XYZ file of C-alpha atoms in Angstrom:
738
model
C 66.193 57.727 171.931
C 67.367 58.281 175.661
C 66.117 61.088 176.205
C 63.180 59.096 177.356
C 64.556 57.276 179.943
C 66.744 60.081 181.426
C 69.690 57.314 180.269
C 72.855 58.184 178.134
C 73.374 55.925 175.042
C 76.887 55.992 173.455
C 77.979 54.621 170.249
C 81.279 53.226 169.459
C 83.093 51.617 166.151
C 85.346 48.692 166.691
C 86.947 48.766 163.542
C 89.187 45.404 162.753
C 86.112 42.890 164.921
C 86.045 39.987 163.359
C 85.601 36.890 165.509
C 81.677 36.630 167.088
C 84.086 35.542 170.272
C 85.759 38.532 170.876
C 82.806 40.333 170.008
C 80.831 38.727 173.120
C 83.886 39.201 175.471
C 84.335 42.621 174.607
C 80.965 42.634 175.711
C 80.921 40.091 179.198
C 83.441 42.389 180.034
C 81.836 45.802 179.276
C 79.077 45.031 181.173
C 80.576 44.013 184.300
C 81.448 47.608 184.628
C 80.780 50.032 187.238
C 78.868 52.691 185.913
C 77.300 50.492 183.066
C 73.856 49.940 182.465
C 74.130 48.196 179.709
C 76.249 46.860 176.447
C 75.500 45.527 173.339
C 77.980 44.839 170.924
C 77.124 44.230 167.238
C 78.988 41.496 165.176
C 77.410 42.254 162.242
C 77.456 46.092 162.397
C 81.039 46.224 164.125
C 79.684 48.753 167.180
C 79.085 48.691 170.598
C 75.982 50.612 172.396
C 76.766 51.105 175.752
C 74.160 53.344 178.423
C 74.650 54.852 181.678
C 73.113 57.507 183.538
C 74.828 60.074 183.052
C 77.190 62.082 180.505
C 80.414 60.945 181.594
C 83.440 60.784 179.246
C 85.735 59.376 182.384
C 84.119 56.169 181.890
C 84.496 56.685 178.047
C 87.980 56.848 178.239
C 87.869 53.610 180.405
C 86.004 51.845 178.231
C 88.206 51.912 174.919
C 90.764 51.182 177.251
C 89.250 47.991 178.923
C 88.788 46.979 174.682
C 92.229 47.725 173.832
C 93.366 46.041 176.071
C 91.162 42.462 176.004
C 91.462 43.259 171.862
C 94.833 44.992 171.275
C 93.903 45.043 167.415
C 90.722 46.555 167.013
C 90.551 50.534 166.654
C 87.851 51.883 168.613
C 86.279 54.886 167.407
C 83.687 57.612 168.487
C 80.293 57.261 166.190
C 80.310 59.407 163.339
C 77.576 61.041 164.659
C 78.022 60.567 168.735
C 75.395 63.495 168.992
C 72.398 61.899 167.882
C 72.775 58.144 167.037
C 73.638 57.449 163.279
C 72.712 54.243 161.475
C 73.556 51.983 159.337
C 74.296 52.689 155.789
C 77.768 51.698 154.751
C 79.986 53.927 155.738
C 79.761 51.860 159.143
C 81.302 48.560 158.058
C 83.417 49.007 155.642
C 86.682 51.552 156.755
C 89.125 49.090 154.474
C 89.630 46.843 157.089
C 93.156 45.797 156.069
C 94.895 47.014 158.162
C 96.359 45.005 161.612
C 95.282 41.978 158.897
C 98.660 42.844 156.691
C 100.191 39.914 158.441
C 98.032 37.167 158.314
C 95.635 37.769 160.818
C 98.092 37.868 163.642
C 95.863 40.170 165.242
C 95.187 39.062 169.543
C 91.788 37.753 169.085
C 92.074 35.682 172.567
C 89.276 33.243 171.526
C 88.864 32.201 175.276
C 87.788 29.489 175.306
C 85.639 29.701 171.754
C 85.648 29.573 168.765
C 86.830 32.033 165.533
C 84.798 33.401 163.524
C 87.157 36.068 161.483
C 85.286 37.849 159.120
C 89.040 38.690 157.706
C 87.999 41.069 155.182
C 91.804 40.952 154.720
C 91.839 44.074 152.198
C 92.465 42.967 149.023
C 96.251 43.953 150.230
C 95.958 41.809 153.077
C 94.817 38.382 150.498
C 96.982 38.839 147.930
C 99.997 38.921 150.600
C 98.489 35.731 152.490
C 98.510 34.142 149.273
C 102.161 34.816 148.521
C 103.145 33.324 151.532
C 100.821 30.271 151.418
C 102.297 29.794 147.545
C 106.261 30.092 149.094
C 105.491 27.484 151.693
C 103.781 25.447 149.539
C 106.500 25.305 147.694
C 109.166 25.033 149.927
C 107.426 22.227 151.334
C 107.766 20.515 147.916
C 111.061 20.771 147.930
C 111.555 19.088 150.953
C 109.646 16.229 150.092
C 111.922 16.252 146.797
C 115.242 16.703 147.819
C 117.436 14.265 149.530
C 120.102 15.944 151.188
C 120.290 14.611 154.669
C 118.292 15.347 157.832
C 119.785 18.977 159.212
C 119.094 20.359 155.708
C 115.555 18.755 155.117
C 114.545 19.889 158.762
C 115.854 23.337 157.944
C 113.978 23.523 154.672
C 110.615 22.680 156.165
C 111.321 25.043 159.243
C 111.754 28.369 156.298
C 108.426 26.641 155.181
C 106.962 26.384 158.980
C 107.732 30.476 159.644
C 106.881 31.685 155.945
C 103.336 29.932 156.434
C 102.622 30.432 160.038
C 104.704 32.264 162.156
C 102.115 35.056 162.814
C 99.950 32.422 164.724
C 102.904 31.794 167.040
C 103.849 34.644 167.831
C 100.471 35.809 168.616
C 99.697 32.145 170.967
C 103.105 33.398 173.067
C 101.703 36.845 172.862
C 98.749 35.363 174.144
C 99.745 33.019 177.144
C 101.572 36.368 178.613
C 98.299 37.688 178.487
C 97.059 35.038 180.457
C 94.956 34.047 177.444
C 96.000 30.169 177.084
C 93.264 28.011 175.394
C 92.186 29.814 171.884
C 92.794 28.481 168.251
C 96.445 29.943 167.885
C 97.544 27.782 171.313
C 95.832 24.971 169.767
C 97.780 25.235 166.199
C 100.884 25.880 167.573
C 101.390 23.191 170.037
C 100.455 20.858 167.533
C 101.797 21.993 164.614
C 105.403 22.458 166.776
C 104.223 19.212 167.974
C 104.197 17.129 164.755
C 107.997 18.659 164.020
C 108.915 17.587 167.521
C 107.451 13.619 166.650
C 109.232 14.017 163.211
C 106.233 14.626 161.701
C 108.158 17.800 159.113
C 105.749 17.829 156.558
C 102.429 17.445 158.488
C 103.588 20.279 160.771
C 103.816 22.395 157.428
C 101.037 21.084 155.353
C 98.630 22.106 158.421
C 99.760 25.366 158.587
C 99.479 26.615 155.560
C 95.550 24.520 155.715
C 94.799 25.629 158.279
C 95.407 29.474 157.290
C 94.103 29.012 153.342
C 90.815 27.545 155.609
C 90.763 30.991 157.753
C 91.102 33.405 154.341
C 88.510 32.096 152.835
C 86.050 31.563 155.831
C 86.306 35.265 156.400
C 86.400 35.606 152.620
C 82.797 33.413 153.616
C 81.878 35.852 156.605
C 82.118 39.099 155.132
C 79.541 38.249 151.625
C 76.914 37.178 154.280
C 77.941 40.513 156.451
C 77.412 42.560 153.409
C 74.896 41.282 152.220
C 73.088 41.091 155.374
C 74.019 44.690 155.205
C 73.464 46.075 152.030
C 69.474 44.687 152.655
C 69.515 47.007 155.359
C 70.969 50.270 153.839
C 67.763 52.631 153.618
C 70.248 54.955 155.112
C 70.048 58.355 152.442
C 73.529 59.553 151.558
C 72.513 62.886 151.248
C 69.745 65.671 151.454
C 69.198 68.345 148.358
C 68.492 71.842 151.133
C 66.496 74.565 149.607
C 68.672 77.791 150.111
C 66.937 80.773 148.199
C 65.892 79.771 144.658
C 68.893 76.943 144.984
C 69.578 73.683 147.056
C 73.027 72.536 148.844
C 73.692 68.900 149.042
C 74.206 68.453 152.992
C 74.272 65.639 155.474
C 70.553 64.949 156.009
C 71.930 65.057 159.716
C 71.952 68.629 158.922
C 68.583 69.684 157.473
C 65.752 71.244 160.965
C 61.943 70.635 160.649
C 60.219 73.400 158.323
C 62.679 73.238 156.034
C 62.250 72.385 152.940
C 64.355 69.782 150.461
C 63.812 68.637 146.555
C 64.100 65.329 145.459
C 64.948 64.544 141.885
C 64.018 60.738 140.006
C 65.860 58.363 140.890
C 66.656 59.706 144.552
C 65.646 58.467 148.197
C 63.744 60.467 149.899
C 65.805 61.437 153.395
C 63.674 62.643 156.191
C 60.558 62.383 156.474
C 57.708 64.834 155.341
C 54.530 66.125 153.397
C 54.908 66.930 150.059
C 54.256 70.752 149.400
C 55.136 70.633 145.094
C 55.180 67.953 142.570
C 53.401 64.736 142.046
C 55.231 61.299 141.936
C 55.166 58.023 142.294
C 57.631 56.630 144.664
C 58.942 52.784 145.761
C 58.181 51.716 149.293
C 59.786 48.178 148.858
C 62.747 48.950 150.697
C 60.568 50.564 154.263
C 57.189 48.085 153.405
C 58.379 45.559 151.280
C 55.105 46.694 148.163
C 56.065 45.672 145.037
C 53.405 48.627 143.267
C 54.655 51.455 143.206
C 52.819 54.476 145.511
C 51.265 57.669 144.167
C 52.050 60.568 145.646
C 50.630 64.243 145.297
C 50.679 67.517 147.150
C 49.886 67.136 150.472
C 50.710 63.928 151.004
C 52.837 62.529 153.427
C 56.042 60.819 152.359
C 58.510 58.612 154.625
C 62.710 58.837 154.315
C 64.109 55.342 152.814
C 60.618 55.961 149.353
C 62.717 56.054 146.950
C 61.358 58.941 143.768
C 60.921 57.155 140.578
C 59.653 59.605 138.009
C 58.910 64.224 139.268
C 60.756 66.351 140.968
C 59.014 66.285 144.244
C 59.411 69.092 147.385
C 58.818 68.298 150.480
C 58.724 70.054 154.108
C 60.895 67.909 156.959
C 58.479 67.546 159.219
C 60.476 65.071 161.396
C 64.683 65.221 162.024
C 66.667 62.595 160.881
C 67.314 60.690 164.542
C 63.436 60.803 164.588
C 62.298 60.049 160.716
C 61.381 56.613 159.784
C 64.299 55.273 158.421
C 66.553 56.298 161.493
C 64.471 54.215 163.729
C 64.318 51.335 161.228
C 68.142 50.548 161.025
C 67.540 51.400 165.068
C 65.748 48.561 165.154
C 67.274 46.305 163.149
C 70.708 46.545 164.367
C 69.733 46.730 167.768
C 67.677 43.662 167.344
C 71.466 40.880 167.232
C 71.958 43.013 171.265
C 68.644 40.729 172.313
C 69.958 37.004 171.820
C 67.953 34.147 171.874
C 68.358 31.020 173.823
C 69.940 28.706 171.619
C 73.212 31.885 170.633
C 72.854 32.011 175.066
C 73.165 28.123 174.987
C 76.081 28.088 172.311
C 78.031 30.752 174.491
C 78.132 29.230 177.988
C 78.808 25.277 176.158
C 81.536 26.858 174.412
C 83.327 28.439 177.599
C 83.551 25.356 179.413
C 83.750 22.428 176.824
C 87.328 23.550 175.447
C 89.116 23.218 179.065
C 87.414 19.888 179.141
C 89.004 19.409 175.264
C 91.870 19.948 176.440
C 92.347 18.538 179.958
C 91.667 15.017 178.225
C 93.745 15.578 175.387
C 96.859 15.653 178.303
C 95.163 12.719 179.444
C 95.599 11.082 175.870
C 98.703 12.157 175.569
C 100.047 10.451 179.087
C 97.963 7.441 180.537
C 98.291 5.168 177.347
C 101.997 5.332 177.498
C 102.311 4.044 180.874
C 99.474 2.132 180.647
C 100.032 -0.231 177.608
C 102.731 -1.791 177.353
C 104.285 -0.921 173.956
C 102.543 1.839 173.060
C 105.168 4.699 171.975
C 104.832 8.426 173.341
C 105.581 10.021 170.461
C 102.443 8.528 168.757
C 99.850 9.149 171.904
C 101.208 12.527 171.830
C 100.450 12.952 167.721
C 96.492 11.215 168.723
C 96.516 14.117 171.753
C 97.725 17.038 169.192
C 94.556 16.091 166.194
C 92.815 15.792 169.523
C 93.285 19.370 170.220
C 92.291 20.806 166.866
C 89.277 18.950 165.944
C 87.965 20.168 169.166
C 87.710 23.714 167.831
C 84.095 24.823 168.182
C 84.111 27.623 166.188
C 80.740 26.964 163.644
C 78.902 26.825 166.239
C 79.653 30.060 167.687
C 80.065 31.957 164.018
C 77.513 30.500 162.365
C 74.409 30.847 164.740
C 74.560 34.361 165.128
C 74.879 34.726 161.388
C 72.477 32.570 161.465
C 69.559 34.538 163.286
C 70.411 37.880 161.789
C 70.035 36.569 158.416
C 66.535 35.894 159.537
C 66.250 38.811 160.413
C 67.469 40.445 157.621
C 64.681 37.797 155.315
C 62.503 39.049 157.357
C 63.372 43.445 156.878
C 63.254 42.321 153.177
C 59.462 41.093 153.283
C 58.948 44.373 155.432
C 58.595 43.040 158.804
C 60.737 44.056 161.455
C 62.168 41.278 164.408
C 63.632 43.779 167.178
C 65.302 40.666 168.055
C 67.232 36.744 167.559
C 65.085 35.942 170.642
C 61.519 36.954 169.678
C 62.309 35.480 166.197
C 62.978 32.265 168.209
C 59.664 32.607 169.982
C 57.848 32.914 166.494
C 58.382 29.144 166.609
C 56.116 28.267 169.483
C 53.236 30.578 168.661
C 49.739 29.009 169.712
C 47.858 31.968 169.948
C 47.694 34.749 167.780
C 45.071 37.035 168.624
C 44.110 40.140 166.913
C 42.676 43.775 167.364
C 40.327 44.242 164.910
C 39.614 48.333 163.975
C 42.891 48.370 161.402
C 44.433 45.296 162.173
C 42.185 43.217 160.478
C 39.644 46.030 159.157
C 40.618 49.164 158.059
C 39.563 51.399 160.135
C 37.218 52.909 157.299
C 34.040 53.470 156.924
C 31.963 52.483 153.858
C 28.855 52.015 152.814
C 28.095 48.413 152.279
C 24.242 48.002 151.951
C 21.698 50.383 150.419
C 17.681 49.131 151.115
C 15.113 51.665 150.071
C 11.440 50.185 151.089
C 9.452 52.819 149.670
C 7.785 51.835 146.852
C 8.881 53.889 143.558
C 12.445 55.230 145.033
C 15.646 53.612 144.027
C 18.853 52.794 145.516
C 20.662 55.985 144.219
C 17.620 58.341 145.486
C 17.618 56.822 148.891
C 21.603 57.900 148.803
C 20.753 60.875 147.276
C 18.637 62.139 150.316
C 20.109 60.557 153.204
C 23.640 62.359 151.536
C 21.368 65.678 152.336
C 20.444 64.862 155.075
C 24.004 64.303 156.219
C 25.423 68.041 154.379
C 26.301 69.128 157.232
C 27.568 66.727 159.391
C 31.086 66.234 160.516
C 30.734 62.016 162.055
C 32.585 59.914 159.879
C 29.061 58.006 159.124
C 28.226 60.950 156.917
C 31.286 61.531 155.897
C 31.177 58.210 154.229
C 27.718 58.535 152.718
C 28.731 61.761 151.349
C 31.225 59.575 149.778
C 29.448 57.283 148.563
C 26.785 59.306 146.631
C 30.380 61.096 144.853
C 28.631 64.050 143.497
C 28.393 67.548 144.276
C 25.914 68.749 146.885
C 23.576 71.760 146.216
C 23.226 73.326 149.386
C 20.137 75.446 148.244
C 18.256 72.393 148.814
C 18.380 72.335 151.876
C 16.136 74.119 155.016
C 15.282 74.113 158.733
C 18.242 71.652 159.035
C 18.669 70.231 162.565
C 20.946 67.597 164.481
C 19.294 65.591 167.544
C 22.013 64.585 169.691
C 22.577 61.019 170.102
C 19.693 60.161 167.649
C 20.074 62.169 163.579
C 18.859 64.330 161.531
C 15.890 66.235 160.960
C 15.868 68.323 157.667
C 14.026 69.802 155.406
C 15.273 68.699 151.534
C 12.911 69.591 148.478
C 10.877 70.892 151.489
C 10.426 66.719 152.112
C 10.215 66.571 155.897
C 13.355 64.225 155.956
C 14.998 61.808 159.043
C 18.009 60.024 158.981
C 19.603 58.299 162.209
C 19.500 55.719 164.010
C 16.482 53.298 165.524
C 15.815 55.937 168.746
C 14.977 58.673 166.172
C 12.768 56.498 164.552
C 10.424 55.615 167.286
C 11.103 59.109 168.838
C 9.417 60.013 165.974
C 6.636 56.884 165.864
C 7.909 55.549 162.333
C 6.339 52.112 161.655
C 10.056 50.725 160.427
C 11.010 46.512 160.676
C 14.376 46.284 162.415
C 17.148 44.490 160.101
C 19.202 41.122 161.168
C 22.339 42.249 160.349
C 25.729 43.774 161.516
C 27.608 46.960 160.447
C 25.826 51.136 161.590
C 22.498 51.166 160.406
C 21.106 54.870 159.376
C 17.370 54.562 158.981
C 15.958 57.280 156.646
C 12.261 58.873 156.795
C 10.379 61.175 154.205
C 7.459 62.783 155.049
C 6.767 60.256 157.818
C 7.011 57.217 155.857
C 10.006 54.582 156.553
C 12.109 54.957 153.113
C 14.983 52.274 154.200
C 18.013 52.029 155.264
C 21.466 51.973 154.538
C 24.347 49.576 156.175
C 27.960 50.848 156.661
C 30.251 48.792 157.846
C 34.206 48.798 158.987
C 36.335 47.024 155.650
C 37.659 44.059 156.046
C 41.047 43.976 154.309
C 41.694 42.395 151.726
C 44.067 39.840 152.686
C 42.590 39.036 156.552
C 41.013 35.695 155.418
C 44.330 34.655 154.110
C 46.066 35.575 156.809
C 43.597 33.245 159.484
C 43.814 30.389 156.730
C 46.971 30.849 156.997
C 47.645 30.753 160.431
C 45.018 27.560 160.893
C 46.564 25.599 158.145
C 49.892 26.060 160.497
C 47.670 25.168 163.431
C 47.641 27.995 165.508
C 44.544 29.320 167.439
C 42.761 32.635 166.675
C 41.391 35.346 168.386
C 39.588 38.533 167.861
C 39.353 41.610 170.643
C 37.615 44.457 169.426
C 35.913 47.010 171.672
C 33.076 47.199 168.787
C 29.532 45.904 169.040
C 29.072 42.245 169.309
C 27.144 42.024 166.096
C 30.292 44.075 164.743
C 32.916 41.407 166.131
C 31.277 38.232 165.664
C 30.360 38.792 161.442
C 33.547 39.764 161.652
C 34.583 36.643 163.029
C 32.392 34.637 160.926
C 33.296 35.660 157.637
C 37.538 35.511 158.152
C 36.614 31.504 160.496
C 38.417 33.088 163.624
C 38.558 30.375 166.635
C 37.433 32.927 168.682
C 35.431 36.475 168.880
C 35.338 38.729 171.973
C 33.874 42.363 171.426
C 32.832 44.783 173.646
C 36.036 45.686 175.104
C 37.672 47.873 176.855
C 41.839 48.334 176.259
C 42.124 46.917 179.731
C 39.510 43.671 179.741
C 42.354 43.681 176.258
C 44.769 42.530 178.392
C 43.149 40.217 180.959
C 41.631 38.404 177.633
C 45.455 37.914 177.264
C 45.918 36.537 181.140
C 43.488 33.891 180.180
C 44.877 32.395 177.632
C 48.091 33.247 179.476
C 47.160 30.328 181.981
C 45.202 28.078 179.304
C 48.558 27.611 177.223
C 51.315 25.271 178.080
C 54.980 26.587 179.762
C 56.449 26.326 176.273
C 53.612 27.846 173.979
C 53.143 31.745 173.059
C 51.061 34.146 172.639
C 51.138 37.119 170.172
C 48.994 39.756 169.815
C 48.102 41.603 166.531
C 47.368 45.570 166.773
C 47.890 48.939 165.874
C 46.587 51.428 167.791
C 47.354 53.801 171.107
C 45.086 52.209 172.800
C 46.983 48.730 171.716
C 50.092 49.387 173.085
C 49.503 47.656 176.857
C 48.577 44.017 175.165
C 51.503 44.851 172.728
C 53.802 44.841 176.099
C 51.610 41.883 177.718
C 51.782 39.450 174.822
C 54.996 37.330 174.066
C 54.993 38.532 170.508
C 53.579 41.740 170.467
C 53.140 42.643 166.884
C 52.565 46.147 165.729
C 50.664 47.233 162.420
C 53.856 50.036 161.253
C 52.373 51.015 157.610
C 51.404 54.382 159.514
C 50.150 52.713 162.571
C 50.810 54.904 166.123
C 54.089 55.396 167.400
C 53.305 54.053 170.510
C 52.333 51.106 169.048
C 55.007 50.983 167.200
C 57.638 50.740 169.953
C 55.715 48.402 172.356
C 55.947 46.109 170.263
C 58.714 43.193 169.259
C 57.762 42.907 165.717
C 56.430 45.818 163.550
C 55.097 45.158 160.204
C 55.545 47.260 157.926
C 52.664 46.749 154.876
C 49.628 46.750 157.554
C 49.204 42.997 156.298
C 48.252 40.839 158.412
C 49.101 37.788 156.384
C 52.623 39.027 156.749
C 52.485 37.450 160.602
C 52.345 34.324 158.100
C 55.218 35.072 156.936
C 56.775 35.862 159.924
C 56.198 32.165 161.546
C 58.088 30.524 158.598
C 60.988 32.972 158.418
C 61.541 32.291 162.064
C 60.860 28.108 161.430
C 63.247 28.750 158.558
C 65.956 30.195 160.949
C 65.441 27.655 163.691
C 66.055 24.436 161.035
C 68.669 26.226 159.304
C 70.359 26.904 162.806
C 69.316 23.863 163.889
C 71.186 21.904 160.955
C 74.882 23.744 162.068
C 74.536 22.520 165.463
C 73.862 19.090 164.351
C 76.486 19.199 161.436
C 78.801 20.693 164.052
C 79.097 18.489 166.711
C 78.764 15.892 164.602
C 81.383 15.780 162.024
C 83.326 17.078 165.410
C 82.372 13.810 167.658
C 83.445 11.102 164.693
C 86.258 12.943 164.284
C 87.262 13.085 168.256
C 86.481 9.209 167.787
C 88.810 8.633 164.998
C 91.391 10.963 166.253
C 92.173 9.401 169.983
C 91.933 5.961 168.143
C 94.811 6.924 165.729
C 92.697 6.632 162.861
C 92.420 10.148 161.722
C 95.606 12.069 160.547
C 96.471 16.041 161.014
C 94.670 16.939 157.741
C 91.365 15.852 158.672
C 91.963 17.883 161.433
C 91.922 20.803 160.183
C 88.939 19.944 158.072
C 87.501 19.060 160.438
C 87.874 22.507 161.839
C 88.153 24.838 159.559
C 85.599 23.156 156.861
C 83.131 22.442 159.140
C 83.324 26.029 159.901
C 82.494 27.333 156.109
C 80.708 25.274 155.406
C 78.335 26.435 158.241
C 78.055 30.197 157.014
C 77.340 28.893 153.264
C 74.329 26.741 155.211
C 73.273 30.238 157.567
C 73.554 32.904 154.386
C 70.977 30.512 152.506
C 68.467 31.965 155.570
C 68.492 35.366 153.640
C 66.966 33.345 150.537
C 63.409 32.605 152.266
C 60.745 32.732 150.426
């Protein structure tokens, strides 16, 4: 990936990275280091990728040291295959996350100001320990409430309960304060619960800590489940390859196979690398890459892509691309790095949280100190308690966690449908699309010529005979049009029937078939040989045929429109989008396709640079917020793909250059998937906004109740942990997009 730019990419695994906010903080800090060109932390995959100008071991050491300082509980490891980026696969993110999680979650999450998405996969051991601590804490609390044995005994029992339930939280808060990080949830929880003890509310202080730890545990399980379901959906990565060694096969890692080696894929196995079938035939399931449900038939000579699943036959494949260049690793690379391109909504929330928490802390301090001094008869203990509740409610965790998860889920849902979106910013941009601009050949049409019309005009000659004469006339030609005529005829041709074959460049062919003088070619050929004919009014390429100096009829050849192209345009028009087609083809052909599909505008006879000009014209017409999507498939579309707001490439077997330049890749080559992508984008946006409105709304209500002394510490903790949990579960709905 890095060679092209002359930059070096390094990937590190951050084991134990379990809060979205820590990820954000590491990313910000590493970005600012000298020598780092770019850095992105992927919370869902627990990886950090950074780019530097040259290989630099000292810098790698500094980066690791920096991460350790910011988040002592994270184990930083070089990626399993630092040489060629090995993407994806389950071994990336399921290193038993239980180390460090044994003691509940006392690890230095400095949630600067923001949120705590702990995806604690407390290993099963960690969850068990936490559960035992919660039970013991609850039992002691019950004992404290029931036993009537004087104030000191009561305090001792509650204090014991408190330490069992939350000692790790207090300890962490102290550690973080020593490191100069004050505003985090450990601090908020410690201040609130110790404060409750201070004002004599022992049971509540303990209960709040218990409830908080319980909520954290559930929230960790929920985040982790959504992390696993997203990862499982993208688990295209093959685990091994059967390398042919002499007459035997040997199981090796896909990275070890070289270009030119032979591998064997048995029924039920994934194809590990791209290649050509040299032996065997089978049905393959391509749904992981293309979202197509119908298996594809393949046999000797066919190309296969990594990620296909072999259904029934044994295939021997000659490898054409190394693992790092194979389709699967490119796709995993795209999907995994998608989270580094953040949508505006995500950036807004990060900034919001950064200013929001200090403001809330200041308000809480004022709330504790001002009323008792101003209002006569107001007790300090009441107002301090209110201020503490106010603090607990204010944590903006739900936002910081559920929004990136929502976008990532949207990208996951799209990839399930065979649509790869390279960043959540593009997913967000699809919501504001006004113009959808299509290339014609290979995008709306199949890019393959086919005989669509045969019109004999000579008396006594039928379609079959006209096609037969044409096929013989085109016997030696290598032109795609000649091929399509021979394909349409579809029978064996006997070369003995042909004599004096002569190709007239730019005109057509002059030949003797069965002793008859046959001409087959364009109108120029007919005029040159002064053959009288009537020019038909139609789109497509026409081959005119004459026999012994008399006009015999014509055959029309045109590029076939894709089956779902009309539906694609219909869907987009229902959504209120303008559809435009740009093509290098002739005006007649372009307009015929435009009419049959119901496009709003057609611009024909364009060279690649003219396509860019057309996009710029549209750009000047639209409002600032509206976006233009361009859909293409070929090398010549690369400049336009890069120029449009969102470039969409037909990637099933489109050109590599187009797939590189595009922001969205459609693996099935079906234009109708653009409608699907916009639908998923809209659904993702609505779920993300539901979470924002819900989280802020609930917080606002509880903050008011807390300030007026109506809400207790219980409601405060619900408004924090409960809201986050609901938001995470809501974000998981994105994956179910239809």
